[in-house]
Amino acid sequence: MTTRDQDVTHDATAGVLVREGSYGTSVIAVEPGGAEFIPLNERHGRPLQLFWTWTSPNMEFATIFVGVLAVAAFGLSLWEAALAVILGSGLGGIIQGVLSMRGPVYGVPQMVLSRFGFGYWGNALPAGLMSVTAGIGWFAVNSISGTFALNVLTHMPLVLCLLIIVLVQVAVAFFGYNLVHLFERYAFPVLAVIFVIASVVILSKAHPGAVHHTIPGGFLLTLGASFGYAAGWNPYASDYTRYMQPSVSKAAIAWWAGLGLFISCAFLEIVGAAAATVVSANSALGANPTGAFTGLLAKPLADLTLLCIAIGAVAANVLNIYSGALSFNAAGIKLPLSLRRAIVALGFGAIGFFLAWGGLANAGAKYENFLLIIAYWISPWLAVYFCDLLLRRNPDESLLFSTKRTNWAGPVAMLVGMGVSIYLFSNQTEYVGLVPTHHPAFGDITFEAGFLITAAVYLGWHLLAKTGRETHLAA
């Protein structure tokens, strides 16, 4: 069990669980603890590092493929696709910046901060979804993209390529926060240089005026997919700022986190859309879309791009496993082990490996559905989070760790928002909602509707009950 050490945590409020052990700035030490408060003497880092932390993990084919889907699957023109991904990525980037600012103030992961709006046990809903979608779902998606790249580059069997990718990313995530940041920092210049060069070549070959056949609601489907991709990082935000000093510039944190996420997502998604105007839809969405993309490049550049796609997949997945493990701990599951986060990361890596293995076939359709599903739950979660932020100004840290504190308005509003919006507006291959079934031009507005419905239920609940503004535990 975590105990409070008054010698190093004089800044922590009574009742706050503090991460045990000493970690410092070492990159070869395994980070102890789980999702507890980070004491001030362990705080380090600066806002600029957030730029490469949120740029490097998006420099991979999973990002590019969002743009490919916009043209090859949804039938948009290059310009329509570019507008949709800029709007979706921009919204996700802005939210990322706002969420990141709270990390240094409270010194806890994003899914612990979520307890303000959901209560301790009610928070198991978003934290559980985050654990599954990040530590297992996103892990599998990115492992697949890295596997395809390594397979095309080396011609090794797909399963062997997958095993190599998984072992590397699990090893980095196992050590924890410092090594994760260091990996993203050194991956950034390599990925940036190669991807910029490859992107210039792809854009020079694009056919902006190519004939296109947009499916009904294609623009909104692309908007939802691009938002789902960018917003997929939102539940991770304060995980990578909680070690910073409370006095650090909040504006700088928001700027570098949001900018890194927006630029990397929007730029590479536009490049993916450009590539889809050159190759056929069958090739772009075929058995190996990574190979179809790099086939547009000269072999030396193609090989370097494939290598960077594999590195980018690892850069994304070290965050997915790390944050997925933190969310698992934040769900209230007690593991009386000093290395509980690291051990959970190993478990997620093993599960994700087998899920990715099973997903090597028909990756395109599964990826489209996955992106939309991400948006379906994150948008209602964001509605609860921001509505609570509106009602509850400067709440006390002790609210985050009391197992007796409830706020059932959060999970109820989120479930209602998800249920109603999915039933009415979902538009994917596994399920088409009531509205797009009869009016296909609606596309998929599930995440927009989910946010509004959840916000209305949450605010209405607290308005009627005259609650939701408490900032301290009841005596």
Short mmCIF file of C-alpha atoms in Angstrom, two decimals:
data_model
loop_
_atom_site.label_atom_id
_atom_site.label_comp_id
_atom_site.label_asym_id
_atom_site.label_seq_id
_atom_site.Cartn_x
_atom_site.Cartn_y
_atom_site.Cartn_z
CA MET A 1 0.00 0.00 0.00
CA THR A 2 1.08 3.55 -0.68
CA THR A 3 1.82 5.64 2.37
CA ARG A 4 2.32 9.30 2.85
CA ASP A 5 5.87 10.48 3.57
CA GLN A 6 5.68 13.84 5.32
CA ASP A 7 9.40 14.51 4.74
CA VAL A 8 9.02 14.77 0.98
CA THR A 9 5.32 15.46 0.51
CA HIS A 10 4.65 18.43 2.73
CA ASP A 11 2.90 19.93 -0.30
CA ALA A 12 0.29 17.14 -0.42
CA THR A 13 -3.10 17.51 1.24
CA ALA A 14 -4.09 15.07 3.99
CA GLY A 15 -5.71 11.99 2.49
CA VAL A 16 -3.74 12.16 -0.76
CA LEU A 17 -1.94 8.97 -1.77
CA VAL A 18 1.68 9.69 -2.64
CA ARG A 19 3.84 7.62 -4.94
CA GLU A 20 6.40 5.74 -2.89
CA GLY A 21 10.07 5.25 -3.71
CA SER A 22 12.75 7.41 -5.30
CA TYR A 23 12.86 7.87 -9.06
CA GLY A 24 14.48 11.22 -9.91
CA THR A 25 15.64 11.77 -13.49
CA SER A 26 17.26 8.38 -14.14
CA VAL A 27 16.23 6.77 -17.43
CA ILE A 28 17.44 3.27 -16.56
CA ALA A 29 15.55 2.97 -13.28
CA VAL A 30 12.07 1.43 -13.31
CA GLU A 31 9.53 4.04 -12.24
CA PRO A 32 7.92 2.90 -8.98
CA GLY A 33 4.30 3.19 -7.94
CA GLY A 34 1.15 3.57 -9.95
CA ALA A 35 -1.26 6.48 -10.32
CA GLU A 36 -0.47 8.37 -7.11
CA PHE A 37 0.54 11.98 -6.45
CA ILE A 38 4.11 12.89 -7.49
CA PRO A 39 5.94 14.66 -4.60
CA LEU A 40 7.61 18.00 -5.31
CA ASN A 41 11.14 16.72 -4.81
CA GLU A 42 10.56 14.35 -7.76
CA ARG A 43 9.31 17.06 -10.13
CA HIS A 44 11.32 17.85 -13.28
CA GLY A 45 10.91 18.63 -16.98
CA ARG A 46 9.92 21.63 -19.10
CA PRO A 47 7.00 22.43 -21.42
CA LEU A 48 9.06 22.26 -24.64
CA GLN A 49 9.49 18.50 -24.25
CA LEU A 50 5.75 18.12 -24.81
CA PHE A 51 6.20 19.15 -28.44
CA TRP A 52 8.18 16.03 -29.38
CA THR A 53 6.27 13.90 -26.88
CA TRP A 54 3.09 14.60 -28.89
CA THR A 55 4.72 14.81 -32.33
CA SER A 56 6.83 11.64 -32.44
CA PRO A 57 4.02 9.16 -31.70
CA ASN A 58 1.94 10.45 -34.60
CA MET A 59 4.73 10.07 -37.15
CA GLU A 60 3.63 6.64 -38.25
CA PHE A 61 1.37 4.99 -40.78
CA ALA A 62 -1.68 4.82 -38.51
CA THR A 63 -1.83 8.63 -38.77
CA ILE A 64 -1.31 8.60 -42.53
CA PHE A 65 -4.04 6.00 -42.94
CA VAL A 66 -6.68 8.36 -41.52
CA GLY A 67 -6.11 10.55 -44.60
CA VAL A 68 -6.06 7.49 -46.86
CA LEU A 69 -9.50 6.51 -45.54
CA ALA A 70 -10.86 10.00 -46.25
CA VAL A 71 -10.19 9.62 -49.99
CA ALA A 72 -10.10 5.86 -50.64
CA ALA A 73 -12.98 4.82 -48.35
CA PHE A 74 -15.12 7.95 -47.93
CA GLY A 75 -14.52 9.34 -51.43
CA LEU A 76 -13.57 12.92 -50.51
CA SER A 77 -11.47 15.15 -52.73
CA LEU A 78 -8.03 16.10 -51.45
CA TRP A 79 -9.22 19.57 -50.42
CA GLU A 80 -12.31 18.26 -48.63
CA ALA A 81 -10.19 15.70 -46.81
CA ALA A 82 -7.67 18.38 -45.82
CA LEU A 83 -10.38 20.60 -44.34
CA ALA A 84 -11.94 17.73 -42.39
CA VAL A 85 -8.67 16.53 -40.86
CA ILE A 86 -7.57 20.08 -39.99
CA LEU A 87 -10.83 20.65 -38.12
CA GLY A 88 -10.76 17.27 -36.37
CA SER A 89 -7.07 17.45 -35.46
CA GLY A 90 -7.36 21.09 -34.42
CA LEU A 91 -10.17 20.33 -32.00
CA GLY A 92 -8.25 17.40 -30.53
CA GLY A 93 -5.10 19.53 -30.22
CA ILE A 94 -6.85 22.37 -28.41
CA ILE A 95 -8.38 19.96 -25.90
CA GLN A 96 -4.98 18.30 -25.40
CA GLY A 97 -3.43 21.63 -24.47
CA VAL A 98 -6.18 22.49 -22.01
CA LEU A 99 -6.08 19.09 -20.31
CA SER A 100 -2.27 19.11 -20.03
CA MET A 101 -2.27 22.26 -17.88
CA ARG A 102 -3.72 20.50 -14.84
CA GLY A 103 -0.95 17.90 -14.55
CA PRO A 104 1.64 20.04 -12.71
CA VAL A 105 -1.02 21.50 -10.39
CA TYR A 106 -2.36 18.19 -9.11
CA GLY A 107 0.61 15.90 -9.87
CA VAL A 108 -1.57 12.95 -10.93
CA PRO A 109 -2.46 11.18 -14.21
CA GLN A 110 -5.38 12.29 -16.38
CA MET A 111 -7.60 9.40 -15.34
CA VAL A 112 -7.15 10.27 -11.67
CA LEU A 113 -8.23 13.84 -12.43
CA SER A 114 -11.29 12.29 -14.03
CA ARG A 115 -12.46 11.34 -10.52
CA PHE A 116 -13.60 14.94 -9.97
CA GLY A 117 -16.48 14.39 -12.37
CA PHE A 118 -17.09 10.68 -11.80
CA GLY A 119 -16.28 10.02 -8.17
CA TYR A 120 -13.83 7.35 -7.06
CA TRP A 121 -15.75 4.23 -8.09
CA GLY A 122 -17.75 5.81 -10.92
CA ASN A 123 -14.43 6.67 -12.54
CA ALA A 124 -13.95 2.95 -13.23
CA LEU A 125 -16.10 3.52 -16.36
CA PRO A 126 -13.79 5.93 -18.25
CA ALA A 127 -10.60 4.53 -16.69
CA GLY A 128 -11.59 1.02 -17.73
CA LEU A 129 -12.40 2.13 -21.26
CA MET A 130 -9.10 3.99 -21.41
CA SER A 131 -7.17 0.92 -20.24
CA VAL A 132 -8.73 -1.24 -22.94
CA THR A 133 -8.57 1.24 -25.82
CA ALA A 134 -5.07 2.52 -25.02
CA GLY A 135 -3.18 -0.33 -23.41
CA ILE A 136 -4.71 -2.97 -25.67
CA GLY A 137 -6.64 -1.41 -28.59
CA TRP A 138 -4.29 1.36 -29.71
CA PHE A 139 -1.37 -0.88 -28.86
CA ALA A 140 -2.65 -3.48 -31.35
CA VAL A 141 -3.44 -0.89 -34.05
CA ASN A 142 0.01 0.68 -33.96
CA SER A 143 1.77 -2.66 -33.64
CA ILE A 144 0.07 -3.73 -36.87
CA SER A 145 1.23 -0.61 -38.72
CA GLY A 146 4.80 -1.05 -37.48
CA THR A 147 4.70 -4.74 -38.35
CA PHE A 148 3.67 -4.09 -41.95
CA ALA A 149 6.48 -1.56 -42.31
CA LEU A 150 9.12 -3.90 -40.90
CA ASN A 151 7.79 -6.75 -43.05
CA VAL A 152 8.05 -4.75 -46.29
CA LEU A 153 11.52 -3.51 -45.30
CA THR A 154 13.05 -6.82 -44.19
CA HIS A 155 10.75 -9.46 -45.75
CA MET A 156 10.75 -11.30 -42.43
CA PRO A 157 7.54 -13.17 -41.51
CA LEU A 158 4.78 -10.92 -40.22
CA VAL A 159 4.60 -12.67 -36.85
CA LEU A 160 8.34 -12.24 -36.29
CA CYS A 161 8.11 -8.55 -37.22
CA LEU A 162 5.22 -8.14 -34.79
CA LEU A 163 7.18 -9.82 -32.01
CA ILE A 164 10.17 -7.50 -32.53
CA ILE A 165 7.98 -4.38 -32.49
CA VAL A 166 6.14 -5.50 -29.35
CA LEU A 167 9.28 -6.39 -27.41
CA VAL A 168 10.90 -3.01 -28.06
CA GLN A 169 7.88 -0.91 -27.11
CA VAL A 170 7.04 -2.94 -24.00
CA ALA A 171 10.65 -2.62 -22.80
CA VAL A 172 10.57 1.19 -23.04
CA ALA A 173 7.17 1.48 -21.36
CA PHE A 174 8.22 -0.91 -18.59
CA PHE A 175 10.95 1.46 -17.38
CA GLY A 176 8.52 4.37 -17.29
CA TYR A 177 8.16 8.13 -17.52
CA ASN A 178 11.76 9.25 -18.00
CA LEU A 179 12.68 6.71 -20.65
CA VAL A 180 9.40 7.34 -22.48
CA HIS A 181 10.16 11.06 -22.74
CA LEU A 182 13.76 10.37 -23.77
CA PHE A 183 12.69 7.94 -26.50
CA GLU A 184 10.24 10.48 -27.95
CA ARG A 185 12.92 13.18 -27.86
CA TYR A 186 15.54 11.22 -29.81
CA ALA A 187 13.00 9.70 -32.20
CA PHE A 188 11.70 13.16 -33.11
CA PRO A 189 14.51 14.55 -35.33
CA VAL A 190 14.90 11.25 -37.21
CA LEU A 191 11.18 10.91 -37.83
CA ALA A 192 10.69 14.58 -38.69
CA VAL A 193 13.44 14.74 -41.32
CA ILE A 194 12.49 11.53 -43.14
CA PHE A 195 8.74 12.11 -43.03
CA VAL A 196 9.06 15.70 -44.27
CA ILE A 197 11.17 14.57 -47.24
CA ALA A 198 8.81 11.69 -48.04
CA SER A 199 5.79 13.97 -47.67
CA VAL A 200 7.17 16.52 -50.12
CA VAL A 201 7.61 13.74 -52.68
CA ILE A 202 4.09 12.39 -52.11
CA LEU A 203 2.49 15.84 -52.28
CA SER A 204 4.33 16.58 -55.53
CA LYS A 205 2.69 13.50 -57.09
CA ALA A 206 -0.82 14.17 -55.78
CA HIS A 207 -3.80 14.76 -58.08
CA PRO A 208 -5.89 17.40 -56.26
CA GLY A 209 -8.39 17.53 -59.12
CA ALA A 210 -8.87 13.77 -59.38
CA VAL A 211 -12.43 12.60 -59.95
CA HIS A 212 -13.97 11.52 -56.67
CA HIS A 213 -17.20 9.87 -55.58
CA THR A 214 -17.99 11.00 -52.06
CA ILE A 215 -20.19 8.62 -50.10
CA PRO A 216 -23.13 10.19 -48.22
CA GLY A 217 -21.83 11.86 -45.08
CA GLY A 218 -18.21 11.29 -46.07
CA PHE A 219 -17.03 14.65 -44.72
CA LEU A 220 -18.53 14.06 -41.27
CA LEU A 221 -17.15 10.52 -41.21
CA THR A 222 -13.67 11.91 -41.89
CA LEU A 223 -14.16 14.63 -39.29
CA GLY A 224 -15.17 12.00 -36.74
CA ALA A 225 -12.24 9.72 -37.62
CA SER A 226 -9.66 12.52 -37.48
CA PHE A 227 -11.07 13.82 -34.21
CA GLY A 228 -11.11 10.27 -32.84
CA TYR A 229 -7.45 9.87 -33.74
CA ALA A 230 -6.33 13.16 -32.14
CA ALA A 231 -8.73 12.93 -29.19
CA GLY A 232 -7.49 9.41 -28.58
CA TRP A 233 -4.54 11.12 -26.87
CA ASN A 234 -6.72 13.39 -24.69
CA PRO A 235 -7.12 10.90 -21.79
CA TYR A 236 -3.29 10.74 -21.66
CA ALA A 237 -2.68 14.49 -21.36
CA SER A 238 -1.63 15.10 -17.76
CA ASP A 239 0.19 11.74 -17.60
CA TYR A 240 3.14 13.51 -19.24
CA THR A 241 2.97 16.80 -17.33
CA ARG A 242 2.38 15.54 -13.78
CA TYR A 243 6.12 15.42 -13.04
CA MET A 244 6.55 19.14 -13.83
CA GLN A 245 6.74 21.78 -11.10
CA PRO A 246 3.42 23.50 -10.22
CA SER A 247 5.04 26.86 -11.03
CA VAL A 248 5.71 25.96 -14.69
CA SER A 249 4.01 28.15 -17.32
CA LYS A 250 0.55 26.74 -18.02
CA ALA A 251 0.34 28.66 -21.30
CA ALA A 252 3.59 27.06 -22.48
CA ILE A 253 2.30 23.61 -21.54
CA ALA A 254 -0.93 24.13 -23.50
CA TRP A 255 0.90 25.58 -26.50
CA TRP A 256 3.55 22.88 -26.92
CA ALA A 257 1.23 19.94 -26.19
CA GLY A 258 -1.53 21.16 -28.49
CA LEU A 259 0.80 22.26 -31.28
CA GLY A 260 2.74 18.99 -31.34
CA LEU A 261 -0.45 16.96 -31.57
CA PHE A 262 -2.13 19.17 -34.19
CA ILE A 263 0.81 19.57 -36.57
CA SER A 264 1.77 15.91 -36.65
CA CYS A 265 -1.80 14.65 -37.08
CA ALA A 266 -3.06 17.19 -39.61
CA PHE A 267 0.08 17.18 -41.76
CA LEU A 268 0.47 13.42 -42.10
CA GLU A 269 -3.25 12.85 -42.58
CA ILE A 270 -3.20 15.31 -45.49
CA VAL A 271 -0.20 13.44 -46.91
CA GLY A 272 -2.20 10.21 -46.61
CA ALA A 273 -5.10 11.79 -48.49
CA ALA A 274 -2.66 12.98 -51.18
CA ALA A 275 -1.25 9.46 -51.55
CA ALA A 276 -4.76 8.06 -51.97
CA THR A 277 -5.28 10.31 -55.01
CA VAL A 278 -2.33 8.57 -56.70
CA VAL A 279 -2.83 4.86 -55.93
CA SER A 280 -6.04 2.92 -56.49
CA ALA A 281 -8.52 2.46 -53.66
CA ASN A 282 -7.94 -1.29 -53.75
CA SER A 283 -4.20 -0.80 -53.23
CA ALA A 284 -4.65 1.88 -50.55
CA LEU A 285 -7.04 -0.31 -48.54
CA GLY A 286 -5.54 -3.66 -49.47
CA ALA A 287 -3.65 -6.33 -47.58
CA ASN A 288 -0.57 -4.13 -47.09
CA PRO A 289 -1.46 -0.43 -47.31
CA THR A 290 1.94 0.51 -45.89
CA GLY A 291 3.65 -1.01 -48.90
CA ALA A 292 1.27 0.80 -51.27
CA PHE A 293 2.18 4.12 -49.66
CA THR A 294 5.96 3.66 -49.70
CA GLY A 295 5.72 2.27 -53.23
CA LEU A 296 5.31 5.88 -54.37
CA LEU A 297 8.87 6.65 -53.20
CA ALA A 298 12.29 5.82 -54.63
CA LYS A 299 13.71 2.72 -52.94
CA PRO A 300 16.30 4.40 -50.66
CA LEU A 301 13.71 6.90 -49.41
CA ALA A 302 11.05 4.17 -49.23
CA ASP A 303 13.30 2.02 -47.03
CA LEU A 304 14.05 4.93 -44.70
CA THR A 305 10.35 5.75 -44.52
CA LEU A 306 9.49 2.16 -43.67
CA LEU A 307 12.09 2.22 -40.89
CA CYS A 308 10.61 5.45 -39.55
CA ILE A 309 7.08 4.04 -39.71
CA ALA A 310 8.27 1.18 -37.51
CA ILE A 311 10.00 3.60 -35.11
CA GLY A 312 6.90 5.81 -35.07
CA ALA A 313 4.72 2.83 -34.16
CA VAL A 314 7.00 2.14 -31.21
CA ALA A 315 6.91 5.84 -30.23
CA ALA A 316 3.11 5.70 -30.17
CA ASN A 317 2.86 2.45 -28.30
CA VAL A 318 5.20 3.29 -25.47
CA LEU A 319 2.66 5.99 -24.60
CA ASN A 320 -0.26 3.62 -25.09
CA ILE A 321 1.13 0.97 -22.76
CA TYR A 322 2.39 3.48 -20.19
CA SER A 323 -0.87 5.44 -20.00
CA GLY A 324 -3.01 2.32 -20.28
CA ALA A 325 -1.26 0.92 -17.21
CA LEU A 326 -1.76 4.19 -15.31
CA SER A 327 -5.48 4.12 -16.17
CA PHE A 328 -5.77 0.54 -14.97
CA ASN A 329 -4.33 1.66 -11.63
CA ALA A 330 -6.61 4.72 -11.62
CA ALA A 331 -9.69 2.51 -11.99
CA GLY A 332 -9.34 1.63 -8.29
CA ILE A 333 -7.82 -1.82 -8.71
CA LYS A 334 -5.37 -2.34 -5.85
CA LEU A 335 -2.06 -4.03 -6.58
CA PRO A 336 0.12 -4.00 -3.42
CA LEU A 337 3.33 -4.01 -5.45
CA SER A 338 5.89 -1.22 -5.77
CA LEU A 339 6.21 -1.89 -9.52
CA ARG A 340 2.45 -2.21 -10.14
CA ARG A 341 2.41 0.14 -13.16
CA ALA A 342 5.36 -1.64 -14.79
CA ILE A 343 3.81 -5.07 -14.20
CA VAL A 344 0.48 -3.99 -15.70
CA ALA A 345 2.39 -2.67 -18.74
CA LEU A 346 3.85 -6.14 -19.31
CA GLY A 347 0.38 -7.67 -19.10
CA PHE A 348 -1.06 -5.23 -21.62
CA GLY A 349 1.85 -5.90 -23.96
CA ALA A 350 1.13 -9.63 -23.93
CA ILE A 351 -2.60 -9.18 -24.57
CA GLY A 352 -1.97 -6.55 -27.25
CA PHE A 353 0.42 -8.87 -29.08
CA PHE A 354 -2.21 -11.55 -29.59
CA LEU A 355 -4.89 -9.00 -30.50
CA ALA A 356 -2.57 -7.45 -33.11
CA TRP A 357 -1.73 -10.91 -34.43
CA GLY A 358 -5.41 -11.56 -35.04
CA GLY A 359 -5.86 -8.15 -36.66
CA LEU A 360 -3.18 -8.45 -39.34
CA ALA A 361 -5.90 -9.32 -41.84
CA ASN A 362 -8.51 -6.76 -42.96
CA ALA A 363 -6.86 -3.96 -40.98
CA GLY A 364 -8.51 -1.13 -42.94
CA ALA A 365 -12.16 -1.72 -42.02
CA LYS A 366 -11.27 -2.56 -38.43
CA TYR A 367 -9.24 0.65 -38.11
CA GLU A 368 -12.06 2.86 -39.39
CA ASN A 369 -14.44 1.35 -36.83
CA PHE A 370 -11.88 1.66 -34.05
CA LEU A 371 -11.32 5.37 -34.67
CA LEU A 372 -15.03 6.10 -34.55
CA ILE A 373 -15.50 4.02 -31.39
CA ILE A 374 -12.71 6.00 -29.72
CA ALA A 375 -14.60 9.23 -30.44
CA TYR A 376 -17.86 7.66 -29.21
CA TRP A 377 -16.64 7.30 -25.61
CA ILE A 378 -14.06 10.07 -25.34
CA SER A 379 -16.50 12.81 -26.32
CA PRO A 380 -18.99 12.03 -23.49
CA TRP A 381 -16.08 11.66 -21.07
CA LEU A 382 -14.82 15.10 -22.11
CA ALA A 383 -18.31 16.52 -21.60
CA VAL A 384 -18.35 15.35 -17.97
CA TYR A 385 -14.78 16.52 -17.40
CA PHE A 386 -15.34 20.04 -18.75
CA CYS A 387 -18.77 20.47 -17.17
CA ASP A 388 -17.29 19.55 -13.80
CA LEU A 389 -14.44 21.97 -14.45
CA LEU A 390 -17.07 24.66 -15.08
CA LEU A 391 -18.94 23.92 -11.86
CA ARG A 392 -16.05 23.11 -9.53
CA ARG A 393 -13.34 25.78 -9.34
CA ASN A 394 -10.00 24.85 -7.72
CA PRO A 395 -11.17 21.63 -6.01
CA ASP A 396 -9.06 20.07 -3.29
CA GLU A 397 -6.78 17.13 -4.14
CA SER A 398 -8.31 15.01 -1.41
CA LEU A 399 -11.47 14.64 -3.56
CA LEU A 400 -9.42 12.47 -5.91
CA PHE A 401 -8.47 9.80 -3.37
CA SER A 402 -11.50 9.38 -1.13
CA THR A 403 -13.15 6.02 -1.79
CA LYS A 404 -16.28 7.28 -0.06
CA ARG A 405 -16.83 10.22 -2.40
CA THR A 406 -19.39 9.67 -5.14
CA ASN A 407 -20.53 11.70 -8.14
CA TRP A 408 -22.91 9.37 -9.96
CA ALA A 409 -23.99 12.16 -12.28
CA GLY A 410 -20.74 11.51 -14.20
CA PRO A 411 -21.06 7.83 -15.12
CA VAL A 412 -24.84 8.08 -15.60
CA ALA A 413 -24.54 11.09 -17.93
CA MET A 414 -21.72 9.42 -19.87
CA LEU A 415 -23.67 6.18 -20.32
CA VAL A 416 -26.79 8.07 -21.42
CA GLY A 417 -24.76 10.21 -23.83
CA MET A 418 -23.01 7.20 -25.32
CA GLY A 419 -26.14 5.06 -25.55
CA VAL A 420 -28.42 7.64 -27.15
CA SER A 421 -25.82 9.05 -29.54
CA ILE A 422 -24.65 5.61 -30.73
CA TYR A 423 -28.22 4.35 -31.15
CA LEU A 424 -29.22 7.38 -33.18
CA PHE A 425 -26.11 8.47 -35.08
CA SER A 426 -23.45 5.72 -35.28
CA ASN A 427 -22.37 5.03 -38.87
CA GLN A 428 -19.78 2.27 -39.22
CA THR A 429 -19.58 -1.18 -40.74
CA GLU A 430 -20.64 -3.02 -37.57
CA TYR A 431 -23.63 -0.83 -36.69
CA VAL A 432 -25.56 1.94 -38.43
CA GLY A 433 -27.76 4.10 -36.23
CA LEU A 434 -31.36 5.11 -36.76
CA VAL A 435 -30.68 8.50 -38.38
CA PRO A 436 -27.97 7.56 -40.94
CA THR A 437 -30.00 4.45 -41.86
CA HIS A 438 -32.73 6.72 -43.19
CA HIS A 439 -30.61 9.81 -43.94
CA PRO A 440 -27.08 8.75 -45.04
CA ALA A 441 -26.02 12.35 -45.63
CA PHE A 442 -25.80 12.78 -41.85
CA GLY A 443 -22.61 10.76 -41.94
CA ASP A 444 -21.56 10.16 -38.33
CA ILE A 445 -22.23 12.90 -35.77
CA THR A 446 -22.08 10.56 -32.78
CA PHE A 447 -19.24 12.36 -31.01
CA GLU A 448 -20.89 15.76 -31.36
CA ALA A 449 -24.26 14.47 -30.18
CA GLY A 450 -22.66 12.45 -27.40
CA PHE A 451 -20.93 15.52 -26.00
CA LEU A 452 -24.10 17.64 -25.99
CA ILE A 453 -26.36 14.94 -24.54
CA THR A 454 -23.88 14.09 -21.79
CA ALA A 455 -23.35 17.74 -20.90
CA ALA A 456 -27.11 18.33 -20.68
CA VAL A 457 -27.64 15.32 -18.40
CA TYR A 458 -24.68 16.14 -16.14
CA LEU A 459 -25.49 19.83 -15.71
CA GLY A 460 -29.22 19.10 -15.37
CA TRP A 461 -28.57 16.52 -12.64
CA HIS A 462 -26.51 18.93 -10.54
CA LEU A 463 -28.87 21.84 -11.21
CA LEU A 464 -31.83 19.85 -9.88
CA ALA A 465 -29.89 18.35 -6.98
CA LYS A 466 -28.14 21.65 -6.20
CA THR A 467 -24.80 19.83 -6.05
CA GLY A 468 -21.60 19.65 -8.08
CA ARG A 469 -19.81 22.70 -6.66
CA GLU A 470 -18.23 21.08 -3.60
CA THR A 471 -14.48 21.67 -3.45
CA HIS A 472 -13.62 19.81 -0.20
CA LEU A 473 -14.56 16.54 1.38
CA ALA A 474 -17.59 16.74 3.63
CA ALA A 475 -16.68 16.76 7.30
#
